[in-house]
Amino acid sequence: MEQQTETRVQMSYRATAEDFREALRARMRATRAGRRMRWLMILIAMMLLTVAAASWLVNGTIDVPFFVTPTVMLLVLLSAPRMQARQLYRLADAAGECRTVVDASGITVTNQQQTSMQSWQALANYAETPRVFVLFSNDKNASCLTILPKRGAPGADAVDRLRAVFDQHLTRA
């Protein structure tokens, strides 16, 4: 029983848009789908440069219509995570302040609208960024995220205890 109180961490926080941006960036690095998206953006950028250089070398000018479409596509891909983070923040902000308990049985998040409990079996791995812990569901696309801002922990020792609990139950992404 003593170990359970030692590993139990209670947090209180209100999510910010930056928390969601950081979590989505971590998800892009941690999942296969995210890594594919990053490679796609790099490929499009390289194609843009190649088309522009080839057009300039052959014609002495850049073919604007052929150059604009991939440029717009790249800009949409680059701005999608920011727009998604803003939308997620609006939903979380409407729910109000979160109170989270992390213990040996899993994670319980309570806000003004609901209480949600996740056992460790529902989660596969986690990522740590400078500001947040991001816990990923165990499906192949990590479609569900649990975002725990470190500022919600009641001290630096609580952040270390969170990390220890996550290392015990999850794989670091």
PDB file of C-alpha atoms in Angstrom:
ATOM      1  CA  MET A   1       0.000   0.000   0.000  1.00  0.00           C
ATOM      2  CA  GLU A   2       2.904   2.343   0.742  1.00  0.00           C
ATOM      3  CA  GLN A   3       4.235   1.971  -2.821  1.00  0.00           C
ATOM      4  CA  GLN A   4       0.883   2.989  -4.316  1.00  0.00           C
ATOM      5  CA  THR A   5       0.821   6.298  -2.438  1.00  0.00           C
ATOM      6  CA  GLU A   6       4.437   6.844  -3.503  1.00  0.00           C
ATOM      7  CA  THR A   7       3.616   6.377  -7.190  1.00  0.00           C
ATOM      8  CA  ARG A   8       0.336   8.284  -7.025  1.00  0.00           C
ATOM      9  CA  VAL A   9       0.665  11.749  -8.556  1.00  0.00           C
ATOM     10  CA  GLN A  10      -2.162  14.279  -8.577  1.00  0.00           C
ATOM     11  CA  MET A  11      -2.058  17.107 -11.085  1.00  0.00           C
ATOM     12  CA  SER A  12      -4.155  20.180 -11.719  1.00  0.00           C
ATOM     13  CA  TYR A  13      -3.868  22.267 -14.880  1.00  0.00           C
ATOM     14  CA  ARG A  14      -5.701  24.042 -17.640  1.00  0.00           C
ATOM     15  CA  ALA A  15      -4.574  23.053 -21.141  1.00  0.00           C
ATOM     16  CA  THR A  16      -3.085  25.646 -23.489  1.00  0.00           C
ATOM     17  CA  ALA A  17      -2.847  25.718 -27.274  1.00  0.00           C
ATOM     18  CA  GLU A  18       0.924  25.346 -26.958  1.00  0.00           C
ATOM     19  CA  ASP A  19       0.435  22.086 -25.013  1.00  0.00           C
ATOM     20  CA  PHE A  20      -1.520  20.680 -27.951  1.00  0.00           C
ATOM     21  CA  ARG A  21       0.997  21.939 -30.535  1.00  0.00           C
ATOM     22  CA  GLU A  22       3.841  20.306 -28.629  1.00  0.00           C
ATOM     23  CA  ALA A  23       1.881  17.062 -28.228  1.00  0.00           C
ATOM     24  CA  LEU A  24       1.006  16.899 -31.923  1.00  0.00           C
ATOM     25  CA  ARG A  25       4.651  17.506 -32.847  1.00  0.00           C
ATOM     26  CA  ALA A  26       5.641  14.652 -30.521  1.00  0.00           C
ATOM     27  CA  ARG A  27       2.997  12.450 -32.147  1.00  0.00           C
ATOM     28  CA  MET A  28       4.413  13.211 -35.608  1.00  0.00           C
ATOM     29  CA  ARG A  29       7.847  12.071 -34.440  1.00  0.00           C
ATOM     30  CA  ALA A  30       6.557   8.994 -32.577  1.00  0.00           C
ATOM     31  CA  THR A  31       4.137   7.440 -35.097  1.00  0.00           C
ATOM     32  CA  ARG A  32       4.668   5.922 -38.512  1.00  0.00           C
ATOM     33  CA  ALA A  33       1.877   8.061 -40.000  1.00  0.00           C
ATOM     34  CA  GLY A  34       3.489  11.198 -38.577  1.00  0.00           C
ATOM     35  CA  ARG A  35       6.899  10.305 -39.943  1.00  0.00           C
ATOM     36  CA  ARG A  36       5.331   9.634 -43.365  1.00  0.00           C
ATOM     37  CA  MET A  37       3.721  13.078 -43.272  1.00  0.00           C
ATOM     38  CA  ARG A  38       7.051  14.708 -42.462  1.00  0.00           C
ATOM     39  CA  TRP A  39       8.744  12.862 -45.339  1.00  0.00           C
ATOM     40  CA  LEU A  40       5.907  13.905 -47.641  1.00  0.00           C
ATOM     41  CA  MET A  41       6.452  17.549 -46.723  1.00  0.00           C
ATOM     42  CA  ILE A  42      10.191  17.227 -47.342  1.00  0.00           C
ATOM     43  CA  LEU A  43       9.553  15.505 -50.672  1.00  0.00           C
ATOM     44  CA  ILE A  44       7.150  18.243 -51.788  1.00  0.00           C
ATOM     45  CA  ALA A  45       9.632  20.938 -50.784  1.00  0.00           C
ATOM     46  CA  MET A  46      12.409  19.197 -52.727  1.00  0.00           C
ATOM     47  CA  MET A  47      10.145  18.815 -55.758  1.00  0.00           C
ATOM     48  CA  LEU A  48       9.298  22.520 -55.587  1.00  0.00           C
ATOM     49  CA  LEU A  49      12.954  23.461 -55.602  1.00  0.00           C
ATOM     50  CA  THR A  50      13.709  21.033 -58.441  1.00  0.00           C
ATOM     51  CA  VAL A  51      10.832  22.297 -60.605  1.00  0.00           C
ATOM     52  CA  ALA A  52      11.756  25.912 -59.949  1.00  0.00           C
ATOM     53  CA  ALA A  53      15.435  25.309 -60.741  1.00  0.00           C
ATOM     54  CA  ALA A  54      14.675  23.286 -63.885  1.00  0.00           C
ATOM     55  CA  SER A  55      12.178  25.866 -65.127  1.00  0.00           C
ATOM     56  CA  TRP A  56      14.606  28.680 -64.504  1.00  0.00           C
ATOM     57  CA  LEU A  57      17.494  26.853 -66.224  1.00  0.00           C
ATOM     58  CA  VAL A  58      15.457  25.810 -69.280  1.00  0.00           C
ATOM     59  CA  ASN A  59      13.185  28.844 -69.762  1.00  0.00           C
ATOM     60  CA  GLY A  60      14.962  31.544 -67.808  1.00  0.00           C
ATOM     61  CA  THR A  61      11.754  31.966 -65.796  1.00  0.00           C
ATOM     62  CA  ILE A  62       9.715  30.041 -63.237  1.00  0.00           C
ATOM     63  CA  ASP A  63       6.460  28.464 -64.461  1.00  0.00           C
ATOM     64  CA  VAL A  64       4.117  30.088 -61.919  1.00  0.00           C
ATOM     65  CA  PRO A  65       0.982  27.884 -62.216  1.00  0.00           C
ATOM     66  CA  PHE A  66       3.012  24.690 -61.982  1.00  0.00           C
ATOM     67  CA  PHE A  67       4.892  26.094 -58.983  1.00  0.00           C
ATOM     68  CA  VAL A  68       1.886  27.520 -57.076  1.00  0.00           C
ATOM     69  CA  THR A  69      -0.116  24.290 -56.630  1.00  0.00           C
ATOM     70  CA  PRO A  70       2.587  22.320 -54.792  1.00  0.00           C
ATOM     71  CA  THR A  71       3.480  25.443 -52.791  1.00  0.00           C
ATOM     72  CA  VAL A  72      -0.104  25.801 -51.579  1.00  0.00           C
ATOM     73  CA  MET A  73      -0.227  22.082 -50.800  1.00  0.00           C
ATOM     74  CA  LEU A  74       2.975  22.362 -48.737  1.00  0.00           C
ATOM     75  CA  LEU A  75       1.631  25.386 -46.844  1.00  0.00           C
ATOM     76  CA  VAL A  76      -1.592  23.523 -46.014  1.00  0.00           C
ATOM     77  CA  LEU A  77       0.381  20.509 -44.762  1.00  0.00           C
ATOM     78  CA  LEU A  78       2.614  22.741 -42.654  1.00  0.00           C
ATOM     79  CA  SER A  79      -0.297  24.640 -41.102  1.00  0.00           C
ATOM     80  CA  ALA A  80      -2.500  21.580 -40.442  1.00  0.00           C
ATOM     81  CA  PRO A  81      -0.948  20.671 -37.055  1.00  0.00           C
ATOM     82  CA  ARG A  82      -1.304  24.268 -35.829  1.00  0.00           C
ATOM     83  CA  MET A  83      -4.963  24.398 -36.904  1.00  0.00           C
ATOM     84  CA  GLN A  84      -5.601  20.986 -35.330  1.00  0.00           C
ATOM     85  CA  ALA A  85      -3.969  22.110 -32.065  1.00  0.00           C
ATOM     86  CA  ARG A  86      -6.131  25.227 -31.981  1.00  0.00           C
ATOM     87  CA  GLN A  87      -9.290  23.160 -32.481  1.00  0.00           C
ATOM     88  CA  LEU A  88      -8.308  20.677 -29.757  1.00  0.00           C
ATOM     89  CA  TYR A  89      -7.517  23.579 -27.426  1.00  0.00           C
ATOM     90  CA  ARG A  90     -10.990  25.066 -27.955  1.00  0.00           C
ATOM     91  CA  LEU A  91     -12.575  21.759 -26.981  1.00  0.00           C
ATOM     92  CA  ALA A  92     -10.360  21.362 -23.915  1.00  0.00           C
ATOM     93  CA  ASP A  93     -10.807  24.976 -22.854  1.00  0.00           C
ATOM     94  CA  ALA A  94     -14.588  24.549 -22.844  1.00  0.00           C
ATOM     95  CA  ALA A  95     -14.175  21.627 -20.431  1.00  0.00           C
ATOM     96  CA  GLY A  96     -12.297  23.794 -17.946  1.00  0.00           C
ATOM     97  CA  GLU A  97      -9.576  22.856 -15.512  1.00  0.00           C
ATOM     98  CA  CYS A  98      -8.371  19.244 -15.432  1.00  0.00           C
ATOM     99  CA  ARG A  99      -7.560  17.243 -12.338  1.00  0.00           C
ATOM    100  CA  THR A 100      -5.523  14.167 -13.148  1.00  0.00           C
ATOM    101  CA  VAL A 101      -4.469  11.242 -10.993  1.00  0.00           C
ATOM    102  CA  VAL A 102      -1.705   8.918 -12.197  1.00  0.00           C
ATOM    103  CA  ASP A 103      -1.229   5.746 -10.170  1.00  0.00           C
ATOM    104  CA  ALA A 104      -0.517   2.038 -10.502  1.00  0.00           C
ATOM    105  CA  SER A 105      -3.950   1.329 -12.016  1.00  0.00           C
ATOM    106  CA  GLY A 106      -3.741   3.973 -14.770  1.00  0.00           C
ATOM    107  CA  ILE A 107      -4.731   7.567 -15.394  1.00  0.00           C
ATOM    108  CA  THR A 108      -7.934   9.312 -14.368  1.00  0.00           C
ATOM    109  CA  VAL A 109      -8.715  12.744 -15.835  1.00  0.00           C
ATOM    110  CA  THR A 110     -11.612  14.778 -14.465  1.00  0.00           C
ATOM    111  CA  ASN A 111     -12.909  18.097 -15.761  1.00  0.00           C
ATOM    112  CA  GLN A 112     -16.202  20.019 -15.591  1.00  0.00           C
ATOM    113  CA  GLN A 113     -17.827  17.796 -18.214  1.00  0.00           C
ATOM    114  CA  GLN A 114     -16.569  14.264 -17.621  1.00  0.00           C
ATOM    115  CA  THR A 115     -14.294  11.797 -15.909  1.00  0.00           C
ATOM    116  CA  SER A 116     -12.176   9.479 -18.018  1.00  0.00           C
ATOM    117  CA  MET A 117     -10.115   6.530 -16.800  1.00  0.00           C
ATOM    118  CA  GLN A 118      -7.474   4.765 -18.860  1.00  0.00           C
ATOM    119  CA  SER A 119      -5.762   1.615 -17.714  1.00  0.00           C
ATOM    120  CA  TRP A 120      -2.130   1.053 -18.664  1.00  0.00           C
ATOM    121  CA  GLN A 121      -3.262  -1.642 -21.131  1.00  0.00           C
ATOM    122  CA  ALA A 122      -5.037   1.024 -23.215  1.00  0.00           C
ATOM    123  CA  LEU A 123      -1.769   2.898 -23.684  1.00  0.00           C
ATOM    124  CA  ALA A 124       1.305   1.813 -25.598  1.00  0.00           C
ATOM    125  CA  ASN A 125       4.015   4.398 -25.141  1.00  0.00           C
ATOM    126  CA  TYR A 126       4.770   7.964 -24.200  1.00  0.00           C
ATOM    127  CA  ALA A 127       6.919  10.864 -25.269  1.00  0.00           C
ATOM    128  CA  GLU A 128       8.376  13.593 -23.126  1.00  0.00           C
ATOM    129  CA  THR A 129       8.899  17.129 -24.359  1.00  0.00           C
ATOM    130  CA  PRO A 130      10.215  20.078 -22.357  1.00  0.00           C
ATOM    131  CA  ARG A 131       6.659  21.099 -21.352  1.00  0.00           C
ATOM    132  CA  VAL A 132       4.436  18.004 -21.537  1.00  0.00           C
ATOM    133  CA  PHE A 133       4.191  14.238 -21.282  1.00  0.00           C
ATOM    134  CA  VAL A 134       2.227  12.756 -24.195  1.00  0.00           C
ATOM    135  CA  LEU A 135       0.735   9.295 -23.763  1.00  0.00           C
ATOM    136  CA  PHE A 136      -0.287   7.416 -26.916  1.00  0.00           C
ATOM    137  CA  SER A 137      -3.034   4.855 -27.326  1.00  0.00           C
ATOM    138  CA  ASN A 138      -2.018   1.371 -28.419  1.00  0.00           C
ATOM    139  CA  ASP A 139      -3.510   1.511 -31.933  1.00  0.00           C
ATOM    140  CA  LYS A 140      -1.032   1.780 -34.814  1.00  0.00           C
ATOM    141  CA  ASN A 141      -1.790   5.464 -35.531  1.00  0.00           C
ATOM    142  CA  ALA A 142      -1.851   6.536 -31.859  1.00  0.00           C
ATOM    143  CA  SER A 143      -5.210   8.143 -32.532  1.00  0.00           C
ATOM    144  CA  CYS A 144      -5.823   8.976 -28.857  1.00  0.00           C
ATOM    145  CA  LEU A 145      -3.496  11.229 -26.920  1.00  0.00           C
ATOM    146  CA  THR A 146      -3.361  12.019 -23.236  1.00  0.00           C
ATOM    147  CA  ILE A 147      -1.495  15.258 -22.657  1.00  0.00           C
ATOM    148  CA  LEU A 148      -0.120  15.977 -19.201  1.00  0.00           C
ATOM    149  CA  PRO A 149       1.517  19.409 -18.851  1.00  0.00           C
ATOM    150  CA  LYS A 150       4.426  19.275 -16.442  1.00  0.00           C
ATOM    151  CA  ARG A 151       3.363  22.591 -14.903  1.00  0.00           C
ATOM    152  CA  GLY A 152       0.360  20.735 -13.436  1.00  0.00           C
ATOM    153  CA  ALA A 153       2.578  18.537 -11.287  1.00  0.00           C
ATOM    154  CA  PRO A 154       2.980  19.714  -7.695  1.00  0.00           C
ATOM    155  CA  GLY A 155       6.777  20.013  -7.972  1.00  0.00           C
ATOM    156  CA  ALA A 156       9.896  18.719  -9.705  1.00  0.00           C
ATOM    157  CA  ASP A 157       9.865  15.526  -7.644  1.00  0.00           C
ATOM    158  CA  ALA A 158       6.335  14.822  -8.934  1.00  0.00           C
ATOM    159  CA  VAL A 159       7.583  15.129 -12.541  1.00  0.00           C
ATOM    160  CA  ASP A 160      10.307  12.599 -11.720  1.00  0.00           C
ATOM    161  CA  ARG A 161       7.727  10.274 -10.139  1.00  0.00           C
ATOM    162  CA  LEU A 162       5.514  10.602 -13.249  1.00  0.00           C
ATOM    163  CA  ARG A 163       8.455   9.677 -15.454  1.00  0.00           C
ATOM    164  CA  ALA A 164       9.184   6.659 -13.235  1.00  0.00           C
ATOM    165  CA  VAL A 165       5.548   5.470 -13.402  1.00  0.00           C
ATOM    166  CA  PHE A 166       5.473   5.893 -17.173  1.00  0.00           C
ATOM    167  CA  ASP A 167       8.773   4.022 -17.550  1.00  0.00           C
ATOM    168  CA  GLN A 168       7.355   1.205 -15.429  1.00  0.00           C
ATOM    169  CA  HIS A 169       4.145   0.782 -17.462  1.00  0.00           C
ATOM    170  CA  LEU A 170       4.893   2.193 -20.934  1.00  0.00           C
ATOM    171  CA  THR A 171       7.623   2.296 -23.557  1.00  0.00           C
ATOM    172  CA  ARG A 172       9.303   5.628 -24.222  1.00  0.00           C
ATOM    173  CA  ALA A 173       8.675   6.684 -27.821  1.00  0.00           C
TER     174      ALA A 173
END
